[in-house]
PDB file of C-alpha atoms and ligand atoms in Angstrom:
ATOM      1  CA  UNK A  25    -152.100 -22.075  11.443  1.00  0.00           C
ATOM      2  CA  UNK A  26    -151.753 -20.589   8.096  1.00  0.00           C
ATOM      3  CA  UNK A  27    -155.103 -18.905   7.149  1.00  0.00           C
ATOM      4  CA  UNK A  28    -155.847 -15.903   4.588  1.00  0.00           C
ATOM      5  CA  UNK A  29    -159.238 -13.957   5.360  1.00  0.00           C
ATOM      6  CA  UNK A  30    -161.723 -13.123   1.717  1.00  0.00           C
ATOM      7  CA  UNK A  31    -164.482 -10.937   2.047  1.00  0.00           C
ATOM      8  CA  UNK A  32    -165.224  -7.545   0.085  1.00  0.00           C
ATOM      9  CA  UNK A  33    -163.912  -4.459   1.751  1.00  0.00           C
ATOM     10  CA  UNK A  34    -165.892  -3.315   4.779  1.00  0.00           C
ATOM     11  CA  UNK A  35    -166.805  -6.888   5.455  1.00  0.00           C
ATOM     12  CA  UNK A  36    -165.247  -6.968   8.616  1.00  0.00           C
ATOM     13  CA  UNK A  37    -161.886  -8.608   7.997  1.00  0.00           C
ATOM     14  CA  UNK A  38    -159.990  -6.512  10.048  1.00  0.00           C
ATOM     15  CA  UNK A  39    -161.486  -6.663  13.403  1.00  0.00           C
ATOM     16  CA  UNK A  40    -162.185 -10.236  13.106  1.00  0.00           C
ATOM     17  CA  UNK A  41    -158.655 -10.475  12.089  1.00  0.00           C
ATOM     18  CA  UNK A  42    -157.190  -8.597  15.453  1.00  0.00           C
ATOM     19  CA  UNK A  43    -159.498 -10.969  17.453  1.00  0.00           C
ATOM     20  CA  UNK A  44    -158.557 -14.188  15.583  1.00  0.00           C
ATOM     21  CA  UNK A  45    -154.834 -13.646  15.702  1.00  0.00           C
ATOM     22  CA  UNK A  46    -155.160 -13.519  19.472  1.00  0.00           C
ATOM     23  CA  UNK A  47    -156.750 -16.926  19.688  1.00  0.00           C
ATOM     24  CA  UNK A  48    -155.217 -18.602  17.813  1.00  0.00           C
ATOM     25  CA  UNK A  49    -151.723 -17.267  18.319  1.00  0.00           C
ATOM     26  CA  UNK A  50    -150.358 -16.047  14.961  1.00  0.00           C
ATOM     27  CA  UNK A  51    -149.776 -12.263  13.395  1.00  0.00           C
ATOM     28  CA  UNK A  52    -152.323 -10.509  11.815  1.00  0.00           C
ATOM     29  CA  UNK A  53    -150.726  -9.518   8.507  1.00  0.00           C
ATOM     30  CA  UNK A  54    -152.458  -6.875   6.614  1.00  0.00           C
ATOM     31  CA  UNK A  55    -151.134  -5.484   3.480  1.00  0.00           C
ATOM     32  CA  UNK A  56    -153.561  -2.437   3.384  1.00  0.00           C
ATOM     33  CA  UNK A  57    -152.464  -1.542   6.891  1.00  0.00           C
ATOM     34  CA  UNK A  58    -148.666  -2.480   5.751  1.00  0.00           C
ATOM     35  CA  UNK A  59    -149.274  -0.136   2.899  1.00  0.00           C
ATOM     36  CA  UNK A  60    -150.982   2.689   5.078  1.00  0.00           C
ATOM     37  CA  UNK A  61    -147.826   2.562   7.299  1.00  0.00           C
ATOM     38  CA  UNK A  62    -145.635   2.998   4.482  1.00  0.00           C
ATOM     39  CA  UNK A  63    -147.684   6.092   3.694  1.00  0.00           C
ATOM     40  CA  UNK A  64    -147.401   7.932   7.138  1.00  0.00           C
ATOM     41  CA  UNK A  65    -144.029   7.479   6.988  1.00  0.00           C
ATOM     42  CA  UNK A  66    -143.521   8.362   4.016  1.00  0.00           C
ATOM     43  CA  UNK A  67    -141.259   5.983   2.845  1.00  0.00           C
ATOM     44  CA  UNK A  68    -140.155   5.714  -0.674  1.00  0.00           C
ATOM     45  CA  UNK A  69    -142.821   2.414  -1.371  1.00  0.00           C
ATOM     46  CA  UNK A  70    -145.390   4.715   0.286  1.00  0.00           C
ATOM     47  CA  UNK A  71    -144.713   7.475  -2.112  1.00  0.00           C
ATOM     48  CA  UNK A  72    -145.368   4.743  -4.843  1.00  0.00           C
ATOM     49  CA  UNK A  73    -148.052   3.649  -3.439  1.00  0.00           C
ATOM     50  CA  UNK A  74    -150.516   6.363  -2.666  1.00  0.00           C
ATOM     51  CA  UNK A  75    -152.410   6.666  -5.837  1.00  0.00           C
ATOM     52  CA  UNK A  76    -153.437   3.065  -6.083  1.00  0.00           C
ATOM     53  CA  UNK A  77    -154.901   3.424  -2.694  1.00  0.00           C
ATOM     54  CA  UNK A  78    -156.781   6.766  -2.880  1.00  0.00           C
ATOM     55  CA  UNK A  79    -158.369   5.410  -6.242  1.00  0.00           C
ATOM     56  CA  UNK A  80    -158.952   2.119  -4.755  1.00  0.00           C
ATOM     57  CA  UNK A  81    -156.811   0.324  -7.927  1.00  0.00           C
ATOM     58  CA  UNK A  82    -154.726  -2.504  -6.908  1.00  0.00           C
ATOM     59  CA  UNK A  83    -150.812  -1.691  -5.979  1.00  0.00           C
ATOM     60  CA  UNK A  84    -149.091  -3.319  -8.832  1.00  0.00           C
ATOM     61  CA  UNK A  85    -148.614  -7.183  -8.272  1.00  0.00           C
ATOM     62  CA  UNK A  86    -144.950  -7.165  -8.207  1.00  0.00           C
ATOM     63  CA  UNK A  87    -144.805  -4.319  -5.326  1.00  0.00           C
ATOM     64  CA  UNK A  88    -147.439  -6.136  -3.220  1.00  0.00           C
ATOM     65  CA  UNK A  89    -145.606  -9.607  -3.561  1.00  0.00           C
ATOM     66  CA  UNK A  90    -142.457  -8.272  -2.699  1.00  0.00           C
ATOM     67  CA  UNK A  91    -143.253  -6.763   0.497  1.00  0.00           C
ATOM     68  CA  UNK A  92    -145.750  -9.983   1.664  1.00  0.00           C
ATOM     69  CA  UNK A  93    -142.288 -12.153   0.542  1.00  0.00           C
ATOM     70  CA  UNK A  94    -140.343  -9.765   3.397  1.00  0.00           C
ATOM     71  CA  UNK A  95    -142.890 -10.169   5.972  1.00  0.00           C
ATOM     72  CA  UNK A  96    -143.374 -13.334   5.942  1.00  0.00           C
ATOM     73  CA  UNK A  97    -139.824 -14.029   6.471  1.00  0.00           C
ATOM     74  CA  UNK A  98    -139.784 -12.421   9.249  1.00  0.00           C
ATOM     75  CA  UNK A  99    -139.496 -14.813  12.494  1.00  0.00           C
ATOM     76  CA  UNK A 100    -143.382 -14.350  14.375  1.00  0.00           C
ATOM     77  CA  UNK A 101    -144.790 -15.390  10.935  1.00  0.00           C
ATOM     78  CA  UNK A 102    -142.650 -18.762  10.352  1.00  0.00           C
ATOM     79  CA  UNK A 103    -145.119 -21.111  12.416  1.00  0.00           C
ATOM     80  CA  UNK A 104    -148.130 -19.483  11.005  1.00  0.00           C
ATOM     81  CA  UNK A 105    -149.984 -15.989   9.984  1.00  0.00           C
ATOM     82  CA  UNK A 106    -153.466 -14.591   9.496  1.00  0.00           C
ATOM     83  CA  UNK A 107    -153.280 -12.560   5.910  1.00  0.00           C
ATOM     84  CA  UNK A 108    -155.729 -10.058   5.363  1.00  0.00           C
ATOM     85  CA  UNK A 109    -155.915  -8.330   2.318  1.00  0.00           C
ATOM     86  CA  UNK A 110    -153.732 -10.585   0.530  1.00  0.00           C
ATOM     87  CA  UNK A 111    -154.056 -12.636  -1.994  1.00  0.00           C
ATOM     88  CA  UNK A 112    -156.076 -10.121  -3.643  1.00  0.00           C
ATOM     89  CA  UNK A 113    -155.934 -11.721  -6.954  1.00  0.00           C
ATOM     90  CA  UNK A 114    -155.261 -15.560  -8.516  1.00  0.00           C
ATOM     91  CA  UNK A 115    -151.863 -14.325  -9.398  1.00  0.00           C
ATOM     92  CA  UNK A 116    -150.818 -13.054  -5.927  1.00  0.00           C
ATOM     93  CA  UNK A 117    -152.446 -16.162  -4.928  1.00  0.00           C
ATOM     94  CA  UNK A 118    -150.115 -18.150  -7.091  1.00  0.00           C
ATOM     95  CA  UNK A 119    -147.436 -16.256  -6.059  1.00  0.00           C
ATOM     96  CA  UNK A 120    -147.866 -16.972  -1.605  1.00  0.00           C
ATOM     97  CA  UNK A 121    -148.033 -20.427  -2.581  1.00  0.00           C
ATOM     98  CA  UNK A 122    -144.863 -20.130  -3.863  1.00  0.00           C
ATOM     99  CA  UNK A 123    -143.438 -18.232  -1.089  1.00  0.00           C
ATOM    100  CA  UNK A 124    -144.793 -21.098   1.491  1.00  0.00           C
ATOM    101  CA  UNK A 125    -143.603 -24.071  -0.827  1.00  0.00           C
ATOM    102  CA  UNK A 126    -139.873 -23.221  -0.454  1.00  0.00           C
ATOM    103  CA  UNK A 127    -140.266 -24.357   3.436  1.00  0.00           C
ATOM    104  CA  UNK A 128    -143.027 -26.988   2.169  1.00  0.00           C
ATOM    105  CA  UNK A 129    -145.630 -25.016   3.965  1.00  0.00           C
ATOM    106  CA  UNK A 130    -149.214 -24.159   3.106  1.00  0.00           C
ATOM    107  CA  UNK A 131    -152.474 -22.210   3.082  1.00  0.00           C
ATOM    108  CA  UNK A 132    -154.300 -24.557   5.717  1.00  0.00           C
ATOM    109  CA  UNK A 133    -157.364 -22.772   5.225  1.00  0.00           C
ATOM    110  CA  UNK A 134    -159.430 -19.505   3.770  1.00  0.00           C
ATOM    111  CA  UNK A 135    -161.814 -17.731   5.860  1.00  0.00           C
ATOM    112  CA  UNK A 136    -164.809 -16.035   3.478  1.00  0.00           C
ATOM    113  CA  UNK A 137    -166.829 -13.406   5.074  1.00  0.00           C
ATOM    114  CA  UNK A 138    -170.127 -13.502   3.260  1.00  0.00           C
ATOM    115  CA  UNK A 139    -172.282 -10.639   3.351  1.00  0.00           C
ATOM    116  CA  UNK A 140    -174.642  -8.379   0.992  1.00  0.00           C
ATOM    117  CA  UNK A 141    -173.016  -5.106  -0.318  1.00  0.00           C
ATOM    118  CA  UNK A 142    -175.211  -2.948   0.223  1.00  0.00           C
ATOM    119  CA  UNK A 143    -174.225  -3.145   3.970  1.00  0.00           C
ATOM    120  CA  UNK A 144    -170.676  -3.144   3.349  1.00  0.00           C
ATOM    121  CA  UNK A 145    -170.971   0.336   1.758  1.00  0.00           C
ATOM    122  CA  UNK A 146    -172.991   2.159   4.147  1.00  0.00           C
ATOM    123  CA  UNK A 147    -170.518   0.509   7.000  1.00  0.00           C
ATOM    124  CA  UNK A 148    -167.301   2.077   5.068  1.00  0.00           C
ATOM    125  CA  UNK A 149    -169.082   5.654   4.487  1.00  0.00           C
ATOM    126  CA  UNK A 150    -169.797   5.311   8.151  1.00  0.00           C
ATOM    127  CA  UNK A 151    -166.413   4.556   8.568  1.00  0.00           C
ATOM    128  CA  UNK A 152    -164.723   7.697   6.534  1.00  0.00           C
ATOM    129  CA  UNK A 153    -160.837   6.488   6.153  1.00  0.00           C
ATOM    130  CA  UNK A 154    -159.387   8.621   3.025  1.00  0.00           C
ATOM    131  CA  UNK A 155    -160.497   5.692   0.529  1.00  0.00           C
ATOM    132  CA  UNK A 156    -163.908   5.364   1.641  1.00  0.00           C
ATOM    133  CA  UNK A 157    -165.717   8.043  -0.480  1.00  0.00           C
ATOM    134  CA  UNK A 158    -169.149   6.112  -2.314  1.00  0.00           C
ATOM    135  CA  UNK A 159    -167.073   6.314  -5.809  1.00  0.00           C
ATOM    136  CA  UNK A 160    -164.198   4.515  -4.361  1.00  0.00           C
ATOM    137  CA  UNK A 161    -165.976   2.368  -2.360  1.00  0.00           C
ATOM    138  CA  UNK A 162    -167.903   1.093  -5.214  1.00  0.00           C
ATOM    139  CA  UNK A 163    -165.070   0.568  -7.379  1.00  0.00           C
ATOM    140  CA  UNK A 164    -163.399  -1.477  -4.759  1.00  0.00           C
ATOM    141  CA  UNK A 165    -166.277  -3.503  -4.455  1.00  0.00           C
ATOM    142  CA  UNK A 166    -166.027  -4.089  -8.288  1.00  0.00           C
ATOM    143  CA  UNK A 167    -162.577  -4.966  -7.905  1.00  0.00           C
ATOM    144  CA  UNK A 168    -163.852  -7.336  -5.376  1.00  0.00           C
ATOM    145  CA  UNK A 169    -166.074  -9.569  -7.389  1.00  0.00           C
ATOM    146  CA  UNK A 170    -163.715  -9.592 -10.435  1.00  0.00           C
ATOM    147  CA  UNK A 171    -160.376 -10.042  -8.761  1.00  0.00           C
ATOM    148  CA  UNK A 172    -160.485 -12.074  -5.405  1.00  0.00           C
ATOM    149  CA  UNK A 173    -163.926 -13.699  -5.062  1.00  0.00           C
ATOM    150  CA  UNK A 174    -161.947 -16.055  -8.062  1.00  0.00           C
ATOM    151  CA  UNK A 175    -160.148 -17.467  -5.107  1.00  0.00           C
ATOM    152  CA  UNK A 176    -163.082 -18.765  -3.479  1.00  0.00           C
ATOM    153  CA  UNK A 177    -163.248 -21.056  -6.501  1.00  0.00           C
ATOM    154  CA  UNK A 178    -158.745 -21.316  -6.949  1.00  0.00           C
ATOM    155  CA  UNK A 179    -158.730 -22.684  -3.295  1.00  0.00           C
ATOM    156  CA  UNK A 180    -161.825 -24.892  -3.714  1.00  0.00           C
ATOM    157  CA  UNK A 181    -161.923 -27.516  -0.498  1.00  0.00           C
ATOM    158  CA  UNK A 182    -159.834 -25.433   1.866  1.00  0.00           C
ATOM    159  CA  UNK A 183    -162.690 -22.431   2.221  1.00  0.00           C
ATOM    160  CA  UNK A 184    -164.703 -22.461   5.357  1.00  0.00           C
ATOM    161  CA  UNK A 185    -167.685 -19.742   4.831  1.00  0.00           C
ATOM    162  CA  UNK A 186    -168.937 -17.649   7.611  1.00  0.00           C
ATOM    163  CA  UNK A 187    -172.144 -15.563   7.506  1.00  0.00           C
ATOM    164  CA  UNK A 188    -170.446 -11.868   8.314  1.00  0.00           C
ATOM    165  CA  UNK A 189    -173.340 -10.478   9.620  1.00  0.00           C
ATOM    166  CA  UNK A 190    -174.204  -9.763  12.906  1.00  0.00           C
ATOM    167  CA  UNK A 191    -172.839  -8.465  16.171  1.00  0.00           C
ATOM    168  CA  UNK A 192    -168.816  -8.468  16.690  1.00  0.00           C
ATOM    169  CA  UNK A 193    -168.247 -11.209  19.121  1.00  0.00           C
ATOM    170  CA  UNK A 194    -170.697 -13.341  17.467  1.00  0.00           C
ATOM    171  CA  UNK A 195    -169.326 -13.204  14.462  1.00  0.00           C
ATOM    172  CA  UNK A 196    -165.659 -14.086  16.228  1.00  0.00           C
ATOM    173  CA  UNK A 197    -167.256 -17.179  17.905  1.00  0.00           C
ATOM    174  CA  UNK A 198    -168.408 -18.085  14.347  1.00  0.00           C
ATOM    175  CA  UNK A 199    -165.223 -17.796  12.769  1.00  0.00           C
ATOM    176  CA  UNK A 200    -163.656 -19.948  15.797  1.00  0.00           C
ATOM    177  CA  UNK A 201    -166.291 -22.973  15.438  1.00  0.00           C
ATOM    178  CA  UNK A 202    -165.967 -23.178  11.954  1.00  0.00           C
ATOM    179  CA  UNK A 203    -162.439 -23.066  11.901  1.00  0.00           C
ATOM    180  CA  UNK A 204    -162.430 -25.668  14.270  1.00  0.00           C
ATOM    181  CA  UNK A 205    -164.938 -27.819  12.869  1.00  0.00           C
ATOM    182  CA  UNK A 206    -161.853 -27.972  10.060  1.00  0.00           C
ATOM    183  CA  UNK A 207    -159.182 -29.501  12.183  1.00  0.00           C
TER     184      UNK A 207
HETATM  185  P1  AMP B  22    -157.539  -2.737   2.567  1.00  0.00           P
HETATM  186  O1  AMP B  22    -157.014  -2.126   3.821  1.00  0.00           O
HETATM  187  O2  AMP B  22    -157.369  -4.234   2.510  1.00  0.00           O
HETATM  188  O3  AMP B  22    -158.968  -2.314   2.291  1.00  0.00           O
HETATM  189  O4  AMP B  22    -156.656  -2.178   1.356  1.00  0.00           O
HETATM  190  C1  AMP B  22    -156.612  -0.799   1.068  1.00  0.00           C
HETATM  191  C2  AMP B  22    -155.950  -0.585  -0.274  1.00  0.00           C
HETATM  192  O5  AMP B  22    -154.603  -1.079  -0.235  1.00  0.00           O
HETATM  193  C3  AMP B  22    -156.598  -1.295  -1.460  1.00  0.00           C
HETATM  194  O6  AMP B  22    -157.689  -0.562  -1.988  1.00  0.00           O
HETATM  195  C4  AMP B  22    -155.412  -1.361  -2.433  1.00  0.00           C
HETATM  196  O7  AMP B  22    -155.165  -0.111  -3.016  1.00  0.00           O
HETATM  197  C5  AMP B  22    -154.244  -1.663  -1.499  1.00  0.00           C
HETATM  198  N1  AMP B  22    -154.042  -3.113  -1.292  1.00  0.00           N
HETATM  199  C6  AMP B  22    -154.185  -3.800  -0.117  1.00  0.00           C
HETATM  200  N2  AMP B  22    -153.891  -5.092  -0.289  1.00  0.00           N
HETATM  201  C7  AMP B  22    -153.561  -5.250  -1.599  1.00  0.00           C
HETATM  202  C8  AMP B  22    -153.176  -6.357  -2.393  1.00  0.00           C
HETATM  203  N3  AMP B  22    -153.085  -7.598  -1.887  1.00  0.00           N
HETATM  204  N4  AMP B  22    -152.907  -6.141  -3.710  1.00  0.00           N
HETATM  205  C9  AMP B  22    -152.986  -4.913  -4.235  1.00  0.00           C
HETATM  206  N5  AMP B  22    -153.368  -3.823  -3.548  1.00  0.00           N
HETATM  207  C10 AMP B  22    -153.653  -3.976  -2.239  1.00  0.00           C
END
């Protein structure tokens, strides 16, 4: 299965994501944590990188495209991946379709997160990684509705909503039946 996970930051997507990509047998791919990885290593993309992250801006397009591009060719993520994080934007959309045309694959479905902001902020100040100071957090949030919740609408039929409230494993078991409910 071939599924990307939308939802504003703090929604979630990252825990659900570790739990999905168990059941259903795919890699959790998640550029933020690809990016953060860079950065305590301090490679030379990390190095690049840093600034967008502790200002919550985007990474340039082109960077973030690139390094998707490498890990999806990589051999666990040929017969299916769980993004997270990415597409970000239409265009990065544009560009993983792309990617999965030249081996006639596809996005076989998008898992939205819904949930209010309000709670989303108070769970990342709880949560206190470097980016999550209430300035930041906001801005991301803005970035949010004007940059990826467009590809709720760009991949139309294929988006199965969840309610992204809740306790953990409820919220898991949600996912799961609704992805099912697809197939
Ligand atoms: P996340 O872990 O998904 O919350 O991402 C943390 C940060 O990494 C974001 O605020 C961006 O700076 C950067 N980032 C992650 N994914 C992308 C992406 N697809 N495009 C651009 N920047 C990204």
């Amino acid at each position: 299965m071939r599924l990307v996970l939308v939802g504003p930051p703090g929604a979630g997507k990252g825990t659900q994501a570790t739990v999905l990509s168990e059941k259903l047998g795919v890699p959790h791919i998640s550029t933020g944590d690809l990016f953060r990885a860079h950065i305590s290593n301090q490679t030379e993309l990390g190095r690049e990188v840093q600034e967008y992250l502790d200002s919550g801006e985007l990474v340039p397009d082109a960077v973030t495209n690139e390094m998707v591009r490498e890990r999806l060719s990589q051999p666990d993520a040929v017969d299916g991946f769980l993004l997270d994080g990415f597409p970000r934007n239409v265009a990065q959309a544009g560009v993983l379709g792309e990617i999965l045309a030249q081996n006639e694959h596809k996005i076989d479905n998008v898992l939205e997160f819904r949930i209010d902001e309000d709670i989303v902020v108070e769970r990342l100040l709880a949560r206190g990684r470097t980016d999550d100071k209430e300035d930041v957090i906001r801005h991301r949030q803005q970035l949010y509705r004007s940059e990826t919740a467009p590809l709720l609408d760009y991949y139309g039929a294929i988006v199965v909503s969840i309610d992204a409230v809740g306790d953990v494993h409820e919220i898991g078991e949600r996912a799961l039946r609704a992805l099912r409910a697809e197939q």
